[in-house]
Every structure is written in C-alpha cells, then in structure tokens.
Amino acid sequence: MAAGGGGGCDPLAPAGVPCAFSPDGQAYFALASSDGHLRVWETANNRLHQEYVPSAHLSGTCTCLAWAPARLQAKESHQRKKRKSEVIGTSDQVDLLALGTAVGSILLYSTVKGELHSKLISGGHENRVNCIQWHQDNDCIYSCSDDKYIVEWSIQTCKVKCKWKGDNSSVSSLCISPDGKMLLSAGRTIKLWVLETKEVYRHFTGHSTPVSSLRFTTIRPNESQPFDGITGLYFLSGAVHDRLLNVWQVRSENKEKSAVMSFTVTDEPVYIDLTLSENKEEPVKLAVVSRDGQVHLFEHILNGHCKKPLTSNCTIQIATPGKGKKSTPKPIPILAAGFCLDKTSLLLVYGNWFQPTIERVALNSKDTHICLERDISNCWAPTVETAITKVRTPVMSSEAKVLVPGVPGHHAPIKPAPLSQPKEVENKRKLGSNEASIEERLGAMGLDRKGRKDDLLQTTSFPVLLTQGLESNDFEMLNKVLQTRNINLIKKTVLRMPLHAVIPLLQELTKRLQGHPNSAVLMVQWLKCVLTIHASYLSTLPDLVHQLGTLYQLMESRVKTFQKLSHLHGKLILLITQVTASEKTKKMPSPGQKAKLVYEEESSEEESDDEIAEKDSDDNWDEDEEEKDSEKDEGVDEDNEEDEDTDDKEENGEDRDGSSEKELNGDSDLDPENESEEE
C-alpha cells in the first residue's frame, strides 16, 4: 500500500516545495511552485494535466498541500450520483486537493473540474498554514498554523468544527493515526491527542528544531496483546536542519518519552515516503529525499530499541552524461520519490520545479549505490535555433534616410570613408542584404568610435566621476575627485554617491592612506565623511569586519605610535622655545647702560652760541657794577681793570662751555666740580 503525500508538506525546509503524489495509485503529482502556481502532472506520460493560479497567488502563496483519501473521494462520488452499489473508477473520482496559504486560508481544488471547489476562511487561522491532514472516514480536515492553534474543518459546511491551542509556539506538522482516533501534532515537542476529547495522551521530546514531518509506520503492534488502536504503534518524525529521522513508539506507560531508533541521511530531509508494515514480520520501507538531491532507501523491521543510527541500504543519484573529455557530469537534483503499489519500484521526480521529469525506476536490493545518467538539456530551456527564429531584423532599403538626433539646423561633419577599405564594406553589405553596419551608422552620425580619455572627465558631477573612477579603476579620474580640499564638496559628494560604491571607496582610501603623508591628510577627511554619513549602511553588512580589516589594522598601528610622537613633539617645542629665548637675550642691550656721548653738529653749535651770548650779557652787567665801585672807592685805572676783566671773561667762557657740553650729555648733575666752578 503506497502512502499518500502527507509527508510532502514540509514548509519549514529551505529546499522543500509543497508537493505530493495522489493516493489513487500515484496517477498524478501535484506541485505548488514558488510563483504561486499549482501544477498537476500525469506520472504515466510526464504530461502537464492542469495548472491553476489562485487569485491571491502573490500575497497568499501556497505553503502546503494534501490530496483527499481515496475512500472519501469514492464516497462523495457515490453520494452525488446516488448509486451506492456502483464502483467508481479513478478517472471519474472527485480528486480534491487541499491547499494551505500563507495568509491562513485553505483552498479546496477539484482536479476533475479544473476549478476551485470551496474556500475555508471564516473562524480559522490568523497566520500561515503549515500542514493539512484529511481524515480517512469523516468529512473533516485538520490544519495547523503559526498562530499556535489546530483547527478541525467540516468539508460540507466549510466552517470550523473545533479549534484548540496545540502548542506554546507554532505548530508545524500533523498526522492522523491509522484508526482515525488519535492525532499527532508537532512544534518543538510532539503531542498525541485524543480527537474525541481534544486532550493530550502522550508527550515526546527529542528534536531541537521544529518538526517538519510526521508519519505512522505501522498499523498493528508487534506484540500479541490486545490492541487498543494506538499502543505499540511506531511513528517517524523529521525536523528542520536535522540529518536524523527519529522513530518513536507509543507505550502504555507514560515514562518513555525518547526515540527508540533513528535513521541517518546525508542532509536535511525534504520529502518522505514509506510503506506501512501490516504485521510484525514485514519490514518498513522508507524513501527519504534529502536536500542535496539524493534518495536514501531504508528497509528495517521495527522491533524495539536500537542505539546506533541506521544507515541507508541504497542511495540513488542522477547526473548528466559528460560529453567529451573536458565536460564533467553535473548532478541533477531529485525533488520527490514515492513507492509504487508493487513496493519494488520507485517513482522519481527530478529536474527543476517548473518542468520536472517523472520516471519509474526498478529497485534492486543488491545495489548499495545507483547513479542514473539522464540528459535533460531539452527540458530546461528552449534550444538556440528556436530563439533565433523569433528575432526579426529590420530591412534597411537604399531609399531610407537616417535622421540624426541633435539640435535643429546642426549637421554632423561628414567623414570621408578611408580609401583602403572599399572592398570590405562592399562584402559586408552583400552579406547583410543592403543593411548598413553599426560602424557606418556611427560614421553617419559623426561619432568617433575610439573615445578619447579626456572625454571621460568632461562631467562636473563629482559623485558620477567618483563612481566611474571606482568601477573603471581610473587613477586620473580618482585623483581629480579625491584631491579636492573643499570640505563641503567632500560631504556632498559622499552623500550623493550610490551605496554600492561605499566599500570600494573605503578600500581606495585605505590604499592612499598608506602613501605619502600629505595625501593621507586629505584621505582622512574623506574617510571621516564616509564613516559618519554611511554608518547605518555599513552596520548592515555582515562581512564588514573582513572588508575593513586592513583599514582597522592601519589605524591601530598609527594610534599606538601617536602617544610617543606627541611626547617627542612636546619636548622639541620646549627645546626650541629655550633656544630662541637665549638668542634674544644675547642680542638685546642691558637696560642700565646709557650712551656717554652723542655728537650732533648743527644742534650743538646753535645751543653753544646762545649760551655764550647769554653769559656775556651777565658778565657785562657785573663788570659795570665793579667799575662804579672802583671809581668811587679806590680810583684804580680803567686800563688795568679792563685787562683783568677780559682775562676773567675768557676763563668764565671756557668753564661755561664745558658745563654746557656736560649738560647736553646728561652729566651735569653727577659732577660736583662743575657745580663749585659755577658758584
């Protein structure tokens, strides 16, 4: 008995896409791609059966899907036709497909009608639906969501029958027991619920990440004791980013909560299919598609504990054939795998999600590793020939006139064609059926094909120049921008530059900081503006430390020597100030010394003549008085007195001239002999 696609609901796996095989002999394979489209493929002939695009396929993308059980489909078809005794073929069944969306709604799609059957919205989930499970007998659907709740829906009324909280965090997976009376739910922990009372029957713990898939592996227990429908059964669980698949057993006592065994795979499981064990002697066959695109096959009889993880019995890979010596085979990812009804063959879905390839592969128990070579180059993309035929080339006639864009009245200079290439142009025209080449059109427009380097620097926009210089690694263009000393211009340039050029600019600044100190002073201004203006963008980069490691080390080395340089700078300033002060003291004269003699020709003669004239008048006045006294008292001769007076005048004149010179030199107050002579 081949299992349905319940294990295909794996929304939390990064590489997993919602997909599932139909339960009626795996005639169809449903796949909900990332673009929101639902595609149903026929597994027999690998043909697209139907494609459905929901109205809200962009906002509410499909997160999980599940086919209705075959019993329920047959029951609905019987009720509609009102013929209970009639056996309905698989082609006439109402193949319902439940789709869970990211907005919390559930869509029921009919593959027979090719349209939407109904929609379950009211009173349901408030967040994305993670898993959907159909009940085998009742017309019910169970769904779980990120809103922590489990909802039981009625298909006939499209309303909620019951809603209860399943976990303290989001509930990621569900599975109904074989008898339909128990329900497994999983978030961080696994809980077994009694559907009638909605109470927890058992707890199971062991996964560190959210559980992505749950599957019952046995129908009846191995023990010969009376069976109550659940005790002794085994079930399988797989978690996100976990390479181990754990197997649990439902015990009668509540002590055992850990897994009894585990299967190991090479990568995270994205799709699981298995064959149920109906008795204790029948082994369980398990097919696990891992994230790396391989299929791991297990076959084991579940009979109690097993300490070591079990490895796969067989591994299946698909690769392209290597054509030639240089080409190497490339792996083709396997998307899903399901056991056929005979349990000896496997349906493989591989390729890409938009055009998958479905193939039936027979299993051989002797082979431990199977590598299939398949060429799917025709399925991936259209061939080159079909792409070329869709391109239409306009035919240019000789009468057509090419209008050159430009200013009205302006004519581009007509460049004469070189004489050495007339034959080549004629040959090109013959091959192109009178179509002018791009070179000739550029020549007609007056554009030179070889652009000069100076033309790149015609723009005055610094942000454009900086971006172009960083992309082309043009040294002259970068120098023109980075050598500016205007701080306002630097700030505006950094503010208007695109974000993708920030890291290349920092790397260029780091190179220039290691150069000459004069250029480093300018680069520090640029570096300061970049780090302050684009700090929010730089903080969002995950590998910022690795990209700016050189700059950080450069700054650290310079900061370490800065303290020593500052100490040396201070000592040098002290020495320089002391040396300059000592030089100034040597050059300056002492403030206590004054000049003893100042010789000025004109001013000294005038002052001495005036003083002599004044002193002569005073001496004459004294001589007159003495003459009168001598005439009255003694009667001495006038000739003798005049001779004496002339001698006194000459002596007084010499003394007074010396005193005047001393007064001019400032020494009259200091010499006591001059004072006595004047008296």
JSON list of N, CA and C in Angstrom, two decimals, residues 175-229:
[
{"chain": "A", "resi": 175, "resn": "CYS", "atom": "N", "xyz": [-0.41, 14.52, 11.89]},
{"chain": "A", "resi": 175, "resn": "CYS", "atom": "CA", "xyz": [-0.58, 13.17, 11.33]},
{"chain": "A", "resi": 175, "resn": "CYS", "atom": "C", "xyz": [-1.68, 12.46, 12.10]},
{"chain": "A", "resi": 176, "resn": "ILE", "atom": "N", "xyz": [-2.58, 11.79, 11.37]},
{"chain": "A", "resi": 176, "resn": "ILE", "atom": "CA", "xyz": [-3.71, 11.08, 11.98]},
{"chain": "A", "resi": 176, "resn": "ILE", "atom": "C", "xyz": [-3.36, 9.60, 12.10]},
{"chain": "A", "resi": 177, "resn": "SER", "atom": "N", "xyz": [-3.73, 8.99, 13.20]},
{"chain": "A", "resi": 177, "resn": "SER", "atom": "CA", "xyz": [-3.43, 7.59, 13.45]},
{"chain": "A", "resi": 177, "resn": "SER", "atom": "C", "xyz": [-4.19, 6.70, 12.46]},
{"chain": "A", "resi": 178, "resn": "PRO", "atom": "N", "xyz": [-3.73, 5.44, 12.27]},
{"chain": "A", "resi": 178, "resn": "PRO", "atom": "CA", "xyz": [-4.41, 4.56, 11.30]},
{"chain": "A", "resi": 178, "resn": "PRO", "atom": "C", "xyz": [-5.88, 4.31, 11.62]},
{"chain": "A", "resi": 179, "resn": "ASP", "atom": "N", "xyz": [-6.25, 4.27, 12.90]},
{"chain": "A", "resi": 179, "resn": "ASP", "atom": "CA", "xyz": [-7.66, 4.03, 13.22]},
{"chain": "A", "resi": 179, "resn": "ASP", "atom": "C", "xyz": [-8.48, 5.31, 13.21]},
{"chain": "A", "resi": 180, "resn": "GLY", "atom": "N", "xyz": [-7.84, 6.48, 13.05]},
{"chain": "A", "resi": 180, "resn": "GLY", "atom": "CA", "xyz": [-8.57, 7.73, 12.95]},
{"chain": "A", "resi": 180, "resn": "GLY", "atom": "C", "xyz": [-9.02, 8.32, 14.26]},
{"chain": "A", "resi": 181, "resn": "LYS", "atom": "N", "xyz": [-8.55, 7.78, 15.39]},
{"chain": "A", "resi": 181, "resn": "LYS", "atom": "CA", "xyz": [-8.99, 8.27, 16.70]},
{"chain": "A", "resi": 181, "resn": "LYS", "atom": "C", "xyz": [-7.95, 9.15, 17.39]},
{"chain": "A", "resi": 182, "resn": "MET", "atom": "N", "xyz": [-6.73, 9.16, 16.90]},
{"chain": "A", "resi": 182, "resn": "MET", "atom": "CA", "xyz": [-5.65, 9.93, 17.51]},
{"chain": "A", "resi": 182, "resn": "MET", "atom": "C", "xyz": [-5.05, 10.89, 16.48]},
{"chain": "A", "resi": 183, "resn": "LEU", "atom": "N", "xyz": [-4.46, 11.94, 16.99]},
{"chain": "A", "resi": 183, "resn": "LEU", "atom": "CA", "xyz": [-3.83, 12.94, 16.14]},
{"chain": "A", "resi": 183, "resn": "LEU", "atom": "C", "xyz": [-2.47, 13.32, 16.72]},
{"chain": "A", "resi": 184, "resn": "LEU", "atom": "N", "xyz": [-1.45, 13.24, 15.89]},
{"chain": "A", "resi": 184, "resn": "LEU", "atom": "CA", "xyz": [-0.12, 13.69, 16.27]},
{"chain": "A", "resi": 184, "resn": "LEU", "atom": "C", "xyz": [0.08, 15.14, 15.81]},
{"chain": "A", "resi": 185, "resn": "SER", "atom": "N", "xyz": [0.57, 15.96, 16.70]},
{"chain": "A", "resi": 185, "resn": "SER", "atom": "CA", "xyz": [0.92, 17.34, 16.35]},
{"chain": "A", "resi": 185, "resn": "SER", "atom": "C", "xyz": [2.34, 17.61, 16.84]},
{"chain": "A", "resi": 186, "resn": "ALA", "atom": "N", "xyz": [3.03, 18.50, 16.12]},
{"chain": "A", "resi": 186, "resn": "ALA", "atom": "CA", "xyz": [4.44, 18.75, 16.46]},
{"chain": "A", "resi": 186, "resn": "ALA", "atom": "C", "xyz": [4.78, 20.20, 16.23]},
{"chain": "A", "resi": 187, "resn": "GLY", "atom": "N", "xyz": [5.47, 20.76, 17.22]},
{"chain": "A", "resi": 187, "resn": "GLY", "atom": "CA", "xyz": [6.11, 22.06, 17.08]},
{"chain": "A", "resi": 187, "resn": "GLY", "atom": "C", "xyz": [7.55, 21.85, 17.52]},
{"chain": "A", "resi": 188, "resn": "ARG", "atom": "N", "xyz": [7.87, 22.31, 18.71]},
{"chain": "A", "resi": 188, "resn": "ARG", "atom": "CA", "xyz": [9.14, 21.94, 19.33]},
{"chain": "A", "resi": 188, "resn": "ARG", "atom": "C", "xyz": [9.06, 20.56, 19.97]},
{"chain": "A", "resi": 189, "resn": "THR", "atom": "N", "xyz": [7.88, 20.22, 20.48]},
{"chain": "A", "resi": 189, "resn": "THR", "atom": "CA", "xyz": [7.63, 18.90, 21.07]},
{"chain": "A", "resi": 189, "resn": "THR", "atom": "C", "xyz": [6.52, 18.22, 20.28]},
{"chain": "A", "resi": 190, "resn": "ILE", "atom": "N", "xyz": [6.44, 16.89, 20.42]},
{"chain": "A", "resi": 190, "resn": "ILE", "atom": "CA", "xyz": [5.42, 16.09, 19.74]},
{"chain": "A", "resi": 190, "resn": "ILE", "atom": "C", "xyz": [4.36, 15.69, 20.76]},
{"chain": "A", "resi": 191, "resn": "LYS", "atom": "N", "xyz": [3.10, 15.92, 20.39]},
{"chain": "A", "resi": 191, "resn": "LYS", "atom": "CA", "xyz": [1.97, 15.59, 21.27]},
{"chain": "A", "resi": 191, "resn": "LYS", "atom": "C", "xyz": [1.02, 14.65, 20.55]},
{"chain": "A", "resi": 192, "resn": "LEU", "atom": "N", "xyz": [0.49, 13.70, 21.29]},
{"chain": "A", "resi": 192, "resn": "LEU", "atom": "CA", "xyz": [-0.52, 12.77, 20.78]},
{"chain": "A", "resi": 192, "resn": "LEU", "atom": "C", "xyz": [-1.85, 13.12, 21.42]},
{"chain": "A", "resi": 193, "resn": "TRP", "atom": "N", "xyz": [-2.83, 13.51, 20.59]},
{"chain": "A", "resi": 193, "resn": "TRP", "atom": "CA", "xyz": [-4.13, 13.99, 21.07]},
{"chain": "A", "resi": 193, "resn": "TRP", "atom": "C", "xyz": [-5.20, 12.93, 20.85]},
{"chain": "A", "resi": 194, "resn": "VAL", "atom": "N", "xyz": [-6.16, 12.91, 21.76]},
{"chain": "A", "resi": 194, "resn": "VAL", "atom": "CA", "xyz": [-7.37, 12.12, 21.56]},
{"chain": "A", "resi": 194, "resn": "VAL", "atom": "C", "xyz": [-8.38, 13.02, 20.87]},
{"chain": "A", "resi": 195, "resn": "LEU", "atom": "N", "xyz": [-8.80, 12.64, 19.65]},
{"chain": "A", "resi": 195, "resn": "LEU", "atom": "CA", "xyz": [-9.64, 13.54, 18.85]},
{"chain": "A", "resi": 195, "resn": "LEU", "atom": "C", "xyz": [-11.03, 13.74, 19.46]},
{"chain": "A", "resi": 196, "resn": "GLU", "atom": "N", "xyz": [-11.50, 12.78, 20.17]},
{"chain": "A", "resi": 196, "resn": "GLU", "atom": "CA", "xyz": [-12.85, 12.90, 20.74]},
{"chain": "A", "resi": 196, "resn": "GLU", "atom": "C", "xyz": [-12.88, 13.94, 21.86]},
{"chain": "A", "resi": 197, "resn": "THR", "atom": "N", "xyz": [-11.88, 13.93, 22.73]},
{"chain": "A", "resi": 197, "resn": "THR", "atom": "CA", "xyz": [-11.88, 14.84, 23.88]},
{"chain": "A", "resi": 197, "resn": "THR", "atom": "C", "xyz": [-10.92, 16.02, 23.70]},
{"chain": "A", "resi": 198, "resn": "LYS", "atom": "N", "xyz": [-10.06, 15.97, 22.68]},
{"chain": "A", "resi": 198, "resn": "LYS", "atom": "CA", "xyz": [-9.06, 17.01, 22.43]},
{"chain": "A", "resi": 198, "resn": "LYS", "atom": "C", "xyz": [-8.10, 17.16, 23.63]},
{"chain": "A", "resi": 199, "resn": "GLU", "atom": "N", "xyz": [-7.76, 16.03, 24.24]},
{"chain": "A", "resi": 199, "resn": "GLU", "atom": "CA", "xyz": [-6.82, 16.02, 25.36]},
{"chain": "A", "resi": 199, "resn": "GLU", "atom": "C", "xyz": [-5.52, 15.34, 24.94]},
{"chain": "A", "resi": 200, "resn": "VAL", "atom": "N", "xyz": [-4.43, 15.73, 25.61]},
{"chain": "A", "resi": 200, "resn": "VAL", "atom": "CA", "xyz": [-3.12, 15.18, 25.29]},
{"chain": "A", "resi": 200, "resn": "VAL", "atom": "C", "xyz": [-3.00, 13.80, 25.93]},
{"chain": "A", "resi": 201, "resn": "TYR", "atom": "N", "xyz": [-2.61, 12.82, 25.09]},
{"chain": "A", "resi": 201, "resn": "TYR", "atom": "CA", "xyz": [-2.46, 11.45, 25.56]},
{"chain": "A", "resi": 201, "resn": "TYR", "atom": "C", "xyz": [-1.00, 11.15, 25.91]},
{"chain": "A", "resi": 202, "resn": "ARG", "atom": "N", "xyz": [-0.05, 11.61, 25.10]},
{"chain": "A", "resi": 202, "resn": "ARG", "atom": "CA", "xyz": [1.37, 11.40, 25.35]},
{"chain": "A", "resi": 202, "resn": "ARG", "atom": "C", "xyz": [2.17, 12.63, 24.88]},
{"chain": "A", "resi": 203, "resn": "HIS", "atom": "N", "xyz": [3.35, 12.80, 25.50]},
{"chain": "A", "resi": 203, "resn": "HIS", "atom": "CA", "xyz": [4.34, 13.80, 25.08]},
{"chain": "A", "resi": 203, "resn": "HIS", "atom": "C", "xyz": [5.59, 13.08, 24.61]},
{"chain": "A", "resi": 204, "resn": "PHE", "atom": "N", "xyz": [6.23, 13.62, 23.57]},
{"chain": "A", "resi": 204, "resn": "PHE", "atom": "CA", "xyz": [7.50, 13.08, 23.07]},
{"chain": "A", "resi": 204, "resn": "PHE", "atom": "C", "xyz": [8.46, 14.25, 22.82]},
{"chain": "A", "resi": 205, "resn": "THR", "atom": "N", "xyz": [9.66, 14.13, 23.34]},
{"chain": "A", "resi": 205, "resn": "THR", "atom": "CA", "xyz": [10.66, 15.19, 23.17]},
{"chain": "A", "resi": 205, "resn": "THR", "atom": "C", "xyz": [11.95, 14.58, 22.64]},
{"chain": "A", "resi": 206, "resn": "GLY", "atom": "N", "xyz": [12.65, 15.37, 21.81]},
{"chain": "A", "resi": 206, "resn": "GLY", "atom": "CA", "xyz": [13.91, 14.86, 21.28]},
{"chain": "A", "resi": 206, "resn": "GLY", "atom": "C", "xyz": [14.50, 15.72, 20.18]},
{"chain": "A", "resi": 207, "resn": "HIS", "atom": "N", "xyz": [13.69, 16.52, 19.49]},
{"chain": "A", "resi": 207, "resn": "HIS", "atom": "CA", "xyz": [14.18, 17.37, 18.41]},
{"chain": "A", "resi": 207, "resn": "HIS", "atom": "C", "xyz": [14.50, 18.77, 18.97]},
{"chain": "A", "resi": 208, "resn": "SER", "atom": "N", "xyz": [15.60, 19.32, 18.50]},
{"chain": "A", "resi": 208, "resn": "SER", "atom": "CA", "xyz": [15.98, 20.67, 18.92]},
{"chain": "A", "resi": 208, "resn": "SER", "atom": "C", "xyz": [15.44, 21.75, 17.99]},
{"chain": "A", "resi": 209, "resn": "THR", "atom": "N", "xyz": [14.97, 21.37, 16.81]},
{"chain": "A", "resi": 209, "resn": "THR", "atom": "CA", "xyz": [14.41, 22.31, 15.83]},
{"chain": "A", "resi": 209, "resn": "THR", "atom": "C", "xyz": [12.96, 21.93, 15.55]},
{"chain": "A", "resi": 210, "resn": "PRO", "atom": "N", "xyz": [12.18, 22.81, 14.93]},
{"chain": "A", "resi": 210, "resn": "PRO", "atom": "CA", "xyz": [10.77, 22.48, 14.64]},
{"chain": "A", "resi": 210, "resn": "PRO", "atom": "C", "xyz": [10.64, 21.24, 13.77]},
{"chain": "A", "resi": 211, "resn": "VAL", "atom": "N", "xyz": [9.69, 20.38, 14.13]},
{"chain": "A", "resi": 211, "resn": "VAL", "atom": "CA", "xyz": [9.44, 19.14, 13.40]},
{"chain": "A", "resi": 211, "resn": "VAL", "atom": "C", "xyz": [8.73, 19.48, 12.09]},
{"chain": "A", "resi": 212, "resn": "SER", "atom": "N", "xyz": [9.23, 18.94, 10.99]},
{"chain": "A", "resi": 212, "resn": "SER", "atom": "CA", "xyz": [8.68, 19.26, 9.68]},
{"chain": "A", "resi": 212, "resn": "SER", "atom": "C", "xyz": [7.81, 18.16, 9.10]},
{"chain": "A", "resi": 213, "resn": "SER", "atom": "N", "xyz": [7.92, 16.92, 9.60]},
{"chain": "A", "resi": 213, "resn": "SER", "atom": "CA", "xyz": [7.12, 15.83, 9.04]},
{"chain": "A", "resi": 213, "resn": "SER", "atom": "C", "xyz": [6.86, 14.78, 10.10]},
{"chain": "A", "resi": 214, "resn": "LEU", "atom": "N", "xyz": [5.65, 14.20, 10.03]},
{"chain": "A", "resi": 214, "resn": "LEU", "atom": "CA", "xyz": [5.23, 13.12, 10.93]},
{"chain": "A", "resi": 214, "resn": "LEU", "atom": "C", "xyz": [4.55, 12.05, 10.10]},
{"chain": "A", "resi": 215, "resn": "ARG", "atom": "N", "xyz": [4.91, 10.77, 10.34]},
{"chain": "A", "resi": 215, "resn": "ARG", "atom": "CA", "xyz": [4.30, 9.66, 9.61]},
{"chain": "A", "resi": 215, "resn": "ARG", "atom": "C", "xyz": [4.21, 8.43, 10.51]},
{"chain": "A", "resi": 216, "resn": "PHE", "atom": "N", "xyz": [3.03, 7.79, 10.56]},
{"chain": "A", "resi": 216, "resn": "PHE", "atom": "CA", "xyz": [2.90, 6.49, 11.23]},
{"chain": "A", "resi": 216, "resn": "PHE", "atom": "C", "xyz": [3.48, 5.42, 10.32]},
{"chain": "A", "resi": 217, "resn": "THR", "atom": "N", "xyz": [4.25, 4.50, 10.92]},
{"chain": "A", "resi": 217, "resn": "THR", "atom": "CA", "xyz": [4.94, 3.47, 10.14]},
{"chain": "A", "resi": 217, "resn": "THR", "atom": "C", "xyz": [4.33, 2.08, 10.26]},
{"chain": "A", "resi": 218, "resn": "THR", "atom": "N", "xyz": [3.55, 1.85, 11.29]},
{"chain": "A", "resi": 218, "resn": "THR", "atom": "CA", "xyz": [2.95, 0.52, 11.49]},
{"chain": "A", "resi": 218, "resn": "THR", "atom": "C", "xyz": [1.45, 0.68, 11.69]},
{"chain": "A", "resi": 219, "resn": "ILE", "atom": "N", "xyz": [0.72, -0.40, 11.32]},
{"chain": "A", "resi": 219, "resn": "ILE", "atom": "CA", "xyz": [-0.73, -0.42, 11.50]},
{"chain": "A", "resi": 219, "resn": "ILE", "atom": "C", "xyz": [-1.10, -1.19, 12.76]},
{"chain": "A", "resi": 220, "resn": "ARG", "atom": "N", "xyz": [-0.40, -2.28, 13.03]},
{"chain": "A", "resi": 220, "resn": "ARG", "atom": "CA", "xyz": [-0.65, -3.09, 14.22]},
{"chain": "A", "resi": 220, "resn": "ARG", "atom": "C", "xyz": [0.66, -3.28, 14.97]},
{"chain": "A", "resi": 221, "resn": "PRO", "atom": "N", "xyz": [0.61, -3.42, 16.28]},
{"chain": "A", "resi": 221, "resn": "PRO", "atom": "CA", "xyz": [1.85, -3.60, 17.06]},
{"chain": "A", "resi": 221, "resn": "PRO", "atom": "C", "xyz": [2.41, -5.00, 16.87]},
{"chain": "A", "resi": 222, "resn": "ASN", "atom": "N", "xyz": [3.68, -5.17, 17.24]},
{"chain": "A", "resi": 222, "resn": "ASN", "atom": "CA", "xyz": [4.34, -6.47, 17.13]},
{"chain": "A", "resi": 222, "resn": "ASN", "atom": "C", "xyz": [3.93, -7.43, 18.24]},
{"chain": "A", "resi": 223, "resn": "GLU", "atom": "N", "xyz": [3.47, -6.87, 19.36]},
{"chain": "A", "resi": 223, "resn": "GLU", "atom": "CA", "xyz": [3.10, -7.74, 20.47]},
{"chain": "A", "resi": 223, "resn": "GLU", "atom": "C", "xyz": [1.78, -8.46, 20.17]},
{"chain": "A", "resi": 224, "resn": "SER", "atom": "N", "xyz": [1.61, -9.57, 20.85]},
{"chain": "A", "resi": 224, "resn": "SER", "atom": "CA", "xyz": [0.39, -10.38, 20.67]},
{"chain": "A", "resi": 224, "resn": "SER", "atom": "C", "xyz": [-0.70, -10.01, 21.66]},
{"chain": "A", "resi": 225, "resn": "GLN", "atom": "N", "xyz": [-0.51, -8.89, 22.38]},
{"chain": "A", "resi": 225, "resn": "GLN", "atom": "CA", "xyz": [-1.51, -8.47, 23.36]},
{"chain": "A", "resi": 225, "resn": "GLN", "atom": "C", "xyz": [-2.70, -7.82, 22.65]},
{"chain": "A", "resi": 226, "resn": "PRO", "atom": "N", "xyz": [-3.81, -7.66, 23.37]},
{"chain": "A", "resi": 226, "resn": "PRO", "atom": "CA", "xyz": [-4.97, -6.99, 22.76]},
{"chain": "A", "resi": 226, "resn": "PRO", "atom": "C", "xyz": [-4.60, -5.57, 22.34]},
{"chain": "A", "resi": 227, "resn": "PHE", "atom": "N", "xyz": [-5.09, -5.17, 21.17]},
{"chain": "A", "resi": 227, "resn": "PHE", "atom": "CA", "xyz": [-4.72, -3.88, 20.57]},
{"chain": "A", "resi": 227, "resn": "PHE", "atom": "C", "xyz": [-5.84, -2.87, 20.80]},
{"chain": "A", "resi": 228, "resn": "ASP", "atom": "N", "xyz": [-5.45, -1.72, 21.38]},
{"chain": "A", "resi": 228, "resn": "ASP", "atom": "CA", "xyz": [-6.44, -0.67, 21.64]},
{"chain": "A", "resi": 228, "resn": "ASP", "atom": "C", "xyz": [-6.47, 0.39, 20.54]},
{"chain": "A", "resi": 229, "resn": "GLY", "atom": "N", "xyz": [-5.73, 0.20, 19.48]},
{"chain": "A", "resi": 229, "resn": "GLY", "atom": "CA", "xyz": [-5.75, 1.15, 18.37]},
{"chain": "A", "resi": 229, "resn": "GLY", "atom": "C", "xyz": [-4.54, 2.05, 18.29]}
]
